[in-house]
Structure formats: structure tokens, C-alpha cells
Short mmCIF file of C-alpha atoms in Angstrom, two decimals:
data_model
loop_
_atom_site.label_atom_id
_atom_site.label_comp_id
_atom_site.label_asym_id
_atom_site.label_seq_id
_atom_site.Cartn_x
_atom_site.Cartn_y
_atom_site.Cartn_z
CA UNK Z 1 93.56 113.86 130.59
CA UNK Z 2 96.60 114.08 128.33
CA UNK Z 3 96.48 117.78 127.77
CA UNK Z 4 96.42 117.26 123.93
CA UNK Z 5 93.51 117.96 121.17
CA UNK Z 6 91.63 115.22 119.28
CA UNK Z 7 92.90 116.04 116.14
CA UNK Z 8 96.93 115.86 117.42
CA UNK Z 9 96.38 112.41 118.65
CA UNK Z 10 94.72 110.72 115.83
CA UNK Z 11 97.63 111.85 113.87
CA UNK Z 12 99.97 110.12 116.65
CA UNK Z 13 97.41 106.63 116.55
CA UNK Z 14 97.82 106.79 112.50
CA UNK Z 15 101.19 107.34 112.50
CA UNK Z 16 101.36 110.64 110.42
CA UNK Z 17 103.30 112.26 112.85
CA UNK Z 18 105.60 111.37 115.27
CA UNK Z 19 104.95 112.79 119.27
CA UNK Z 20 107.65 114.89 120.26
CA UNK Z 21 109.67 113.16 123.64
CA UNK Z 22 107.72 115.72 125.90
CA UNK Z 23 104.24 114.39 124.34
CA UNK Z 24 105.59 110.80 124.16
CA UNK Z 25 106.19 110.84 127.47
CA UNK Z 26 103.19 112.35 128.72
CA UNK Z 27 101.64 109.92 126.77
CA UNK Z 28 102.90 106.83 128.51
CA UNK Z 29 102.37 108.80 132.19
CA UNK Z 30 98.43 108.73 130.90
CA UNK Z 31 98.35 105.30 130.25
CA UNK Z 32 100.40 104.12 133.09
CA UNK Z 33 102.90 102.62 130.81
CA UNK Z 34 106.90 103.61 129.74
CA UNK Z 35 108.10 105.41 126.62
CA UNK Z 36 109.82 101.76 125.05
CA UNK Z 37 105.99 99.87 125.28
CA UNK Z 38 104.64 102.85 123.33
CA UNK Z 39 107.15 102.63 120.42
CA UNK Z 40 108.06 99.07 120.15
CA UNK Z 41 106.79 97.01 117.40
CA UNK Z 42 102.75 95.41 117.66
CA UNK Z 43 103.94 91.68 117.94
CA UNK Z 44 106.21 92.60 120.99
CA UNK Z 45 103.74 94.18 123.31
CA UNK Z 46 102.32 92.36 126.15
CA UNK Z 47 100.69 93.34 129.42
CA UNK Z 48 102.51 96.47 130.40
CA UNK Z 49 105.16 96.03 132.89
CA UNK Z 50 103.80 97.89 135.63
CA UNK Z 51 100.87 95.71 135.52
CA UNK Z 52 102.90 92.78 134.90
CA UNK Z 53 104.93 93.44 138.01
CA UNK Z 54 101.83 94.61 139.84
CA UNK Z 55 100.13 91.16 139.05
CA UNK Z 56 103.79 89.20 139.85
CA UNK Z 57 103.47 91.08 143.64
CA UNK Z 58 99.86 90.41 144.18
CA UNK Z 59 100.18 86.58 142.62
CA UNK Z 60 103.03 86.32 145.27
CA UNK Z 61 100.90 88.16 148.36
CA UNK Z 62 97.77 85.63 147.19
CA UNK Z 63 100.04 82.30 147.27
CA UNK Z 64 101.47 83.44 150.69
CA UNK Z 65 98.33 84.42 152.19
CA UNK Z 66 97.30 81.00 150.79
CA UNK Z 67 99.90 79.01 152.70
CA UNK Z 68 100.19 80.78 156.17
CA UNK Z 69 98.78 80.29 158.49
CA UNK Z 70 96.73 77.39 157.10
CA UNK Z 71 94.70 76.03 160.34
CA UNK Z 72 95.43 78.89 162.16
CA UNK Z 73 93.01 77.85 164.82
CA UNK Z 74 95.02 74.45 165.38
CA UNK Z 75 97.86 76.63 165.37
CA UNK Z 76 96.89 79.02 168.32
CA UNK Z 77 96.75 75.91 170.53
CA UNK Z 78 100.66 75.43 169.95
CA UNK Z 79 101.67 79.11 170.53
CA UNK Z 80 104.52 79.69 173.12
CA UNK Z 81 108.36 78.59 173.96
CA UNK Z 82 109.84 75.57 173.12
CA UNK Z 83 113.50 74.07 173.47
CA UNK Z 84 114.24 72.88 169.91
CA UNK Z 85 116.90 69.99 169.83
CA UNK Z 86 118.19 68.85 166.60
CA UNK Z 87 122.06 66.60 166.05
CA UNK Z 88 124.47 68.43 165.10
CA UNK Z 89 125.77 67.53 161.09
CA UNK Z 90 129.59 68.05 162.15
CA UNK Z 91 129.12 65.85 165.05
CA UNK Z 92 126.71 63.39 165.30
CA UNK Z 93 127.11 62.58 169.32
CA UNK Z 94 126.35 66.28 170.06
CA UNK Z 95 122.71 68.07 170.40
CA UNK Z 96 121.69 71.79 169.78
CA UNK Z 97 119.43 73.31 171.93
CA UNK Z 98 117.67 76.15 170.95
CA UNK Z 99 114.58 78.59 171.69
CA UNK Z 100 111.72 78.75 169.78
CA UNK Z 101 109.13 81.09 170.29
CA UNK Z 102 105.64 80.75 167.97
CA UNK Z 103 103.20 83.83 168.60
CA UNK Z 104 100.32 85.12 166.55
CA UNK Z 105 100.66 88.79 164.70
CA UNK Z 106 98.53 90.07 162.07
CA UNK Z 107 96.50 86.38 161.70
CA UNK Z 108 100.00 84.84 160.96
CA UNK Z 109 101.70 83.08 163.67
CA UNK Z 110 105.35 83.95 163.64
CA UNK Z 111 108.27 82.69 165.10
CA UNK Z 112 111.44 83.50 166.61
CA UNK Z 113 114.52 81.39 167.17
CA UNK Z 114 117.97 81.85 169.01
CA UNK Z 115 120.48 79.50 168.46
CA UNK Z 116 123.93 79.36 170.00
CA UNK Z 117 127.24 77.03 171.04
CA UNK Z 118 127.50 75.79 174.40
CA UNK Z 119 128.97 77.16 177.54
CA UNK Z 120 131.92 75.22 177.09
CA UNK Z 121 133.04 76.10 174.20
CA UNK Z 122 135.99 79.09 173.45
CA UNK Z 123 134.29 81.26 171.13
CA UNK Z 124 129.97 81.34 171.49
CA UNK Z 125 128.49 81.97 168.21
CA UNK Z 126 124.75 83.48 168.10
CA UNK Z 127 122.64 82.80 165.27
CA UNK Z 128 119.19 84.72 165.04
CA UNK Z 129 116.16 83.48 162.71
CA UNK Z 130 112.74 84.87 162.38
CA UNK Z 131 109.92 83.58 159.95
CA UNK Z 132 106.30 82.24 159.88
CA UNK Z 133 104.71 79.04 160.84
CA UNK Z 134 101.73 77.39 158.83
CA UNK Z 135 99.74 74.37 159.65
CA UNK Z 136 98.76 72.14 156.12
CA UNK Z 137 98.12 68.82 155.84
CA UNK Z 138 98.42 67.78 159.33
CA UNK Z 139 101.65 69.01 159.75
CA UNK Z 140 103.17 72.30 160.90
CA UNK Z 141 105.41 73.79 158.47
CA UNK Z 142 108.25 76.53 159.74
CA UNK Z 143 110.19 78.74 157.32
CA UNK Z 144 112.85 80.81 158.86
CA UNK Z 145 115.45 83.52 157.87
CA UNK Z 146 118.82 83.60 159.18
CA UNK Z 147 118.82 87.21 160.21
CA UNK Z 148 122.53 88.21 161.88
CA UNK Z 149 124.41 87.02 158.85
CA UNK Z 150 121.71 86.82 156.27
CA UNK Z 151 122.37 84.29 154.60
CA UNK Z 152 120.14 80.85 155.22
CA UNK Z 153 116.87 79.70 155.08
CA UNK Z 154 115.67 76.83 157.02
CA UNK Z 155 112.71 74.67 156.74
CA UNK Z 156 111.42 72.31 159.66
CA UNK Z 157 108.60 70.08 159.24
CA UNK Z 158 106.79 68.88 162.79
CA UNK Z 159 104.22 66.70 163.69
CA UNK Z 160 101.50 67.91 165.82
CA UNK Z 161 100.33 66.74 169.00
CA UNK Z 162 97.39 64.95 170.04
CA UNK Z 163 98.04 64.82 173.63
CA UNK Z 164 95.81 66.66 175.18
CA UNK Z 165 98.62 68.77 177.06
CA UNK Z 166 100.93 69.51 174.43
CA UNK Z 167 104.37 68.35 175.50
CA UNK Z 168 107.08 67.44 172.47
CA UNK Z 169 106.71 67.77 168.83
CA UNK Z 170 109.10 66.03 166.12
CA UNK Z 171 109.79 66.13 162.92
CA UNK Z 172 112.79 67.25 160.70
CA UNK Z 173 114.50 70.12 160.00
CA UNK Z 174 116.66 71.24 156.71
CA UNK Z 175 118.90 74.25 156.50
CA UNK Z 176 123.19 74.95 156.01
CA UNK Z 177 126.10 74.38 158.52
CA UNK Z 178 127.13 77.38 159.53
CA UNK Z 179 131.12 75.85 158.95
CA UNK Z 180 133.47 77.89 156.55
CA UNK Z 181 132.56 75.12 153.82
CA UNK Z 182 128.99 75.68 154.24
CA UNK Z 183 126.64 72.40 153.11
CA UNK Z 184 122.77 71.49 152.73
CA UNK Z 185 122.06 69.05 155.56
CA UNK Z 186 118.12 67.85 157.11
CA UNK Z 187 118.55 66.34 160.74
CA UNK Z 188 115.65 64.67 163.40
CA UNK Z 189 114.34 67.60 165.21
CA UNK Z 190 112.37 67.49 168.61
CA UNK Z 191 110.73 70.11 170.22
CA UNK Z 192 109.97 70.25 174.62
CA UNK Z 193 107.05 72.90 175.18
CA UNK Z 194 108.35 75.37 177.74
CA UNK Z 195 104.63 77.26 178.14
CA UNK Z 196 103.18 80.49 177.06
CA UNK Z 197 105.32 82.27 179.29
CA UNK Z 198 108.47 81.77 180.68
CA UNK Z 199 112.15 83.11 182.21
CA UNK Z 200 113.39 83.68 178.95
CA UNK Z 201 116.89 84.31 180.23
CA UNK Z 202 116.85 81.07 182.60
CA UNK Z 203 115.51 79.10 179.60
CA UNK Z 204 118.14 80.73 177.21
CA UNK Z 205 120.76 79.79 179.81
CA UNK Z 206 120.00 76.12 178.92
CA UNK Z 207 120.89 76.37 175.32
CA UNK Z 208 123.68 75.65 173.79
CA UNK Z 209 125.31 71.95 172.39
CA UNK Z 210 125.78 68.76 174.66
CA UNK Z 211 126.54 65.54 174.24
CA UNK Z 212 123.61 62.73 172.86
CA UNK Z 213 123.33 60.80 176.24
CA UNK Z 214 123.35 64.03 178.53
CA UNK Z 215 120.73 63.16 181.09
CA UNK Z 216 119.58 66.63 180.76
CA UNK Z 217 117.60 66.07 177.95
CA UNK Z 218 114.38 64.75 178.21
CA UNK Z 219 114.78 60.66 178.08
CA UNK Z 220 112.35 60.36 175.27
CA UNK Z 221 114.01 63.07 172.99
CA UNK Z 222 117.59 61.59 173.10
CA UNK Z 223 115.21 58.08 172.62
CA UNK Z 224 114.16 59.88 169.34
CA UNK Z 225 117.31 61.79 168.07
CA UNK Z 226 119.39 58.44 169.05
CA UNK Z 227 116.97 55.95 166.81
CA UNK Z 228 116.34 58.77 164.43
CA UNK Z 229 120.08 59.43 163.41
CA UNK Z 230 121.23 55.67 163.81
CA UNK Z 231 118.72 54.37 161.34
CA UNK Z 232 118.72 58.00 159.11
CA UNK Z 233 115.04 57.37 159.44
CA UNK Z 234 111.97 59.56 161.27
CA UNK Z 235 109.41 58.22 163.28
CA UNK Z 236 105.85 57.51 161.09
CA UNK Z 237 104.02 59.58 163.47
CA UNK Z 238 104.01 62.03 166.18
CA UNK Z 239 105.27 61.29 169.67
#
């Protein structure tokens, strides 16, 4: 296998001779290991570092294969778009809207947000975010990626529903302003259930920021954001 006699490598293993750098390295390409494991001293070698990175990746795939998509089958019944409504940390009396769309892939359920500034205002910004939803402990976890700028993760924790047509889901939601002086902030979150298929560009055209009391949000999601933010407390259960 290493192209070298019997007699040649016991000397190498006793340490009468020294492999040339050629033989050293076809050495370590043998054994799946580098030159620097081969010649450092007994007390420092460990699991070899390919297999010590090889066992970080899979201990990472295991743990994440683990956590998503946890009740995948409670999951499925939650699948579609949603307008996502959350107050806005620079200014309390206004609400994002934003679309949220959950669909299965692979036996994850994935998601895919779009976020952006009302109509009103001078200069729209976009903000894109993909990631993966899981369901755990009777509560549906989302972890999403900032993907435009690259540069935040947010969390949002939700309640599920037990109506038997699913209608709004609340919960909380943590992630960064998107301000010059950038902060950590969580805020109420509600979510309105748009169906499994919609006019993505009609429902898109609702997006955007309005004010706490606009009577086009649903009455029972400014009810929630309004108690939520005035008490800095969340509901103890799902609506």
C-alpha cells in the first residue's frame, strides 16, 4: 500500500532511520494523516485531524438533523404564506408586515421571508431571509439568515394552533435593527395565514410598516402587539 519493503519500515517504526520527505509524506497519504502528526512527540498526538474534523462535521450534521424538523408531521399542517407582523424597536407605534412562506424540501420544512419599509416612506429598503423551521416542545422554532446583506440571524419562537382552521400564530421574535448603530432587540410577533397558495405580488403589495391602530390589521393582532408591547409581556398561550 505504501510502496515500501518490510524491512525499510521497521527501521522508520524503531527509529533507526529517519524517512526521507518523499517517504514521510507518502507515509502520512497511507494513513490518511499529515506530515506534523507523524513526527510530533507521543504525548501530543490525538485523533488525527482529518478525523477530528470529519467527526466535528458529522457531530454538527447529527445535532441538526436532530433538531429540524422535529414533528415534521405537525409541521406539514402549517405549510404556506403568512403575513408576519412584529413592532418595530425604533418606533414602538409602528408595525412590520412581512411574508413568510414555510414549505417542505428534502424532509425539512424551510422558509422564506421578505421584509421591507412601507409605501410611504422615501427610500424602500428590502431585506431577504431564508432558513428552516422545526417543531419541539410544542412550539415551532424558526431560524433565519439575513441573506442580501449577510449579516443577521433571527430567531422567532411561535405557538401553534389548535384551531382547527389554522388562522394566527404568536409568539416572539429576536434578531438586530437594521439602523447604522445596529442592536439585539426580541419583539411580540403575530402571524395571519394567507393559504397554501396565493397572489404573491398582491400579498407582497400589503407589506411594508403602518401605524399600531391601522384598521388594516386584523383587530385581534393589533389586540396582541398593543397588550404585548405595553406590558413587555407575551401571552401564556396560543391565540
Amino acid at each position: 500500500m505504501l510502496g515500501l519493503n518490510r524491512q525499510q519500515f521497521d527501521r522508520y517504526l524503531t527509529g533507526q532511520v529517519r524517512p526521507s520527505q518523499h517517504n514521510l509524506q507518502r507515509i502520512a497519504t497511507g494513513f490518511g494523516v499529515d506530515i506534523d502528526e507523524l513526527v510530533d512527540p507521543a504525548r501530543a498526538i490525538g485523533p488525527p485531524t482529518r478525523l477530528k474534523e470529519a467527526s466535528g462535521r458529522d457531530r454538527m450534521t447529527s445535532l441538526i438533523d436532530r433538531a429540524f424538523p422535529g414533528d415534521l408531521k405537525r409541521l406539514r399542517t402549517m405549510l404556506g404564506y403568512y403575513h408576519s407582523h412584529f413592532l418595530i424597536p425604533s418606533d414602538p407605534d409602528e408595525v412590520a408586515r412581512s411574508m413568510v412562506y414555510l414549505y417542505e424540501q428534502e424532509g425539512r420544512v424551510c422558509s422564506k421571508t421578505i421584509e421591507r419599509t412601507g409605501p410611504h416612506e422615501a427610500v424602500q429598503e428590502i431585506l431577504k431571509y431564508e432558513g428552516m423551521a422545526t417543531f419541539l416542545g410544542n412550539c415551532i422554532f424558526l431560524l433565519e439568515f439575513e441573506t442580501l446583506s449577510a449579516d443577521t440571524i433571527v430567531e422567532s419562537i411561535l405557538y401553534p394552533s389548535y384551531r382547527k382552521s389554522l388562522d394566527i400564530l404568536t409568539g416572539l421574535t429576536f434578531g438586530m435593527t437594521s439602523q447604522v448603530y445596529r442592536q439585539p432587540f426580541a419583539a411580540p410577533i403575530a402571524w395571519k395565514y394567507l393559504g397554501r397558495t396565493v397572489d404573491v405580488k398582491e400579498q407582497m403589495a400589503a407589506c411594508g410598516s403602518y401605524k399600531r391602530n391601522d384598521v388594516r390589521i386584523d383587530p385581534r393582532i393589533r389586540k396582541y402587539l398593543n397588550a404585548a408591547g405595553l406590558s413587555g409581556t407575551l401571552s401564556l398561550g396560543p391565540m
